[in-house]
Every structure is written in C-alpha cells, then in structure tokens.
Amino acid sequence: MTKLKIAMLEAETVAQLTAIIIDYTHEEMMQVFGELELEQQARIKDIWKTVS
C-alpha cells in the first residue's frame, strides 16, 4: 500500500490518477485515501474536480 500512497501523493493530473485506478482496486484506493491527511485528501479532490 505504500506504493499506492506514494503514487496518489505524486499525482498532479486526472490522467495520472486514472492510471493509478487501473492498477488498484476501489477498495485499496479508498483505504489509502482514508489514511491521508485532510490536506492531502483535499489536494486529490481538487485534481478530480478538474474533470467536470
């Protein structure tokens, strides 16, 4: 899970986050996301918001 956490924290674009989804299950992603600090979660949410 450390590898997933690092990948999530290093992602800067929706494309990078999408690539991570291909390699991990939803459950794994949500587990690691829940372990992130609130600021880190907010950063990832902001990246996803660029889709809409």
Coordinates of C-alpha atoms in Angstrom, one line a residue, residues 22-49:
I22 CA -6.1 0.7 -13.4
D23 CA -3.5 -0.9 -11.1
Y24 CA -5.5 -0.9 -7.9
T25 CA -9.0 -1.8 -6.7
H26 CA -11.5 0.7 -5.5
E27 CA -11.2 -0.7 -2.0
E28 CA -7.4 -0.3 -2.0
M29 CA -7.7 3.3 -3.2
M30 CA -10.3 4.2 -0.6
Q31 CA -8.3 2.6 2.2
V32 CA -5.2 4.6 1.3
F33 CA -7.2 7.8 0.7
G34 CA -8.7 7.4 4.1
E35 CA -5.2 7.2 5.6
L36 CA -4.1 10.5 4.1
E37 CA -4.1 13.8 6.0
L38 CA -7.0 16.1 5.2
E39 CA -4.8 18.5 3.2
Q40 CA -3.7 15.6 1.1
Q41 CA -7.2 14.4 0.5
A42 CA -8.3 17.9 -0.4
R43 CA -5.5 18.1 -3.0
I44 CA -6.6 14.9 -4.6
K45 CA -10.2 16.0 -4.6
D46 CA -9.2 19.3 -6.3
I47 CA -7.4 17.3 -9.1
W48 CA -10.6 15.3 -9.7
K49 CA -12.7 18.5 -9.8

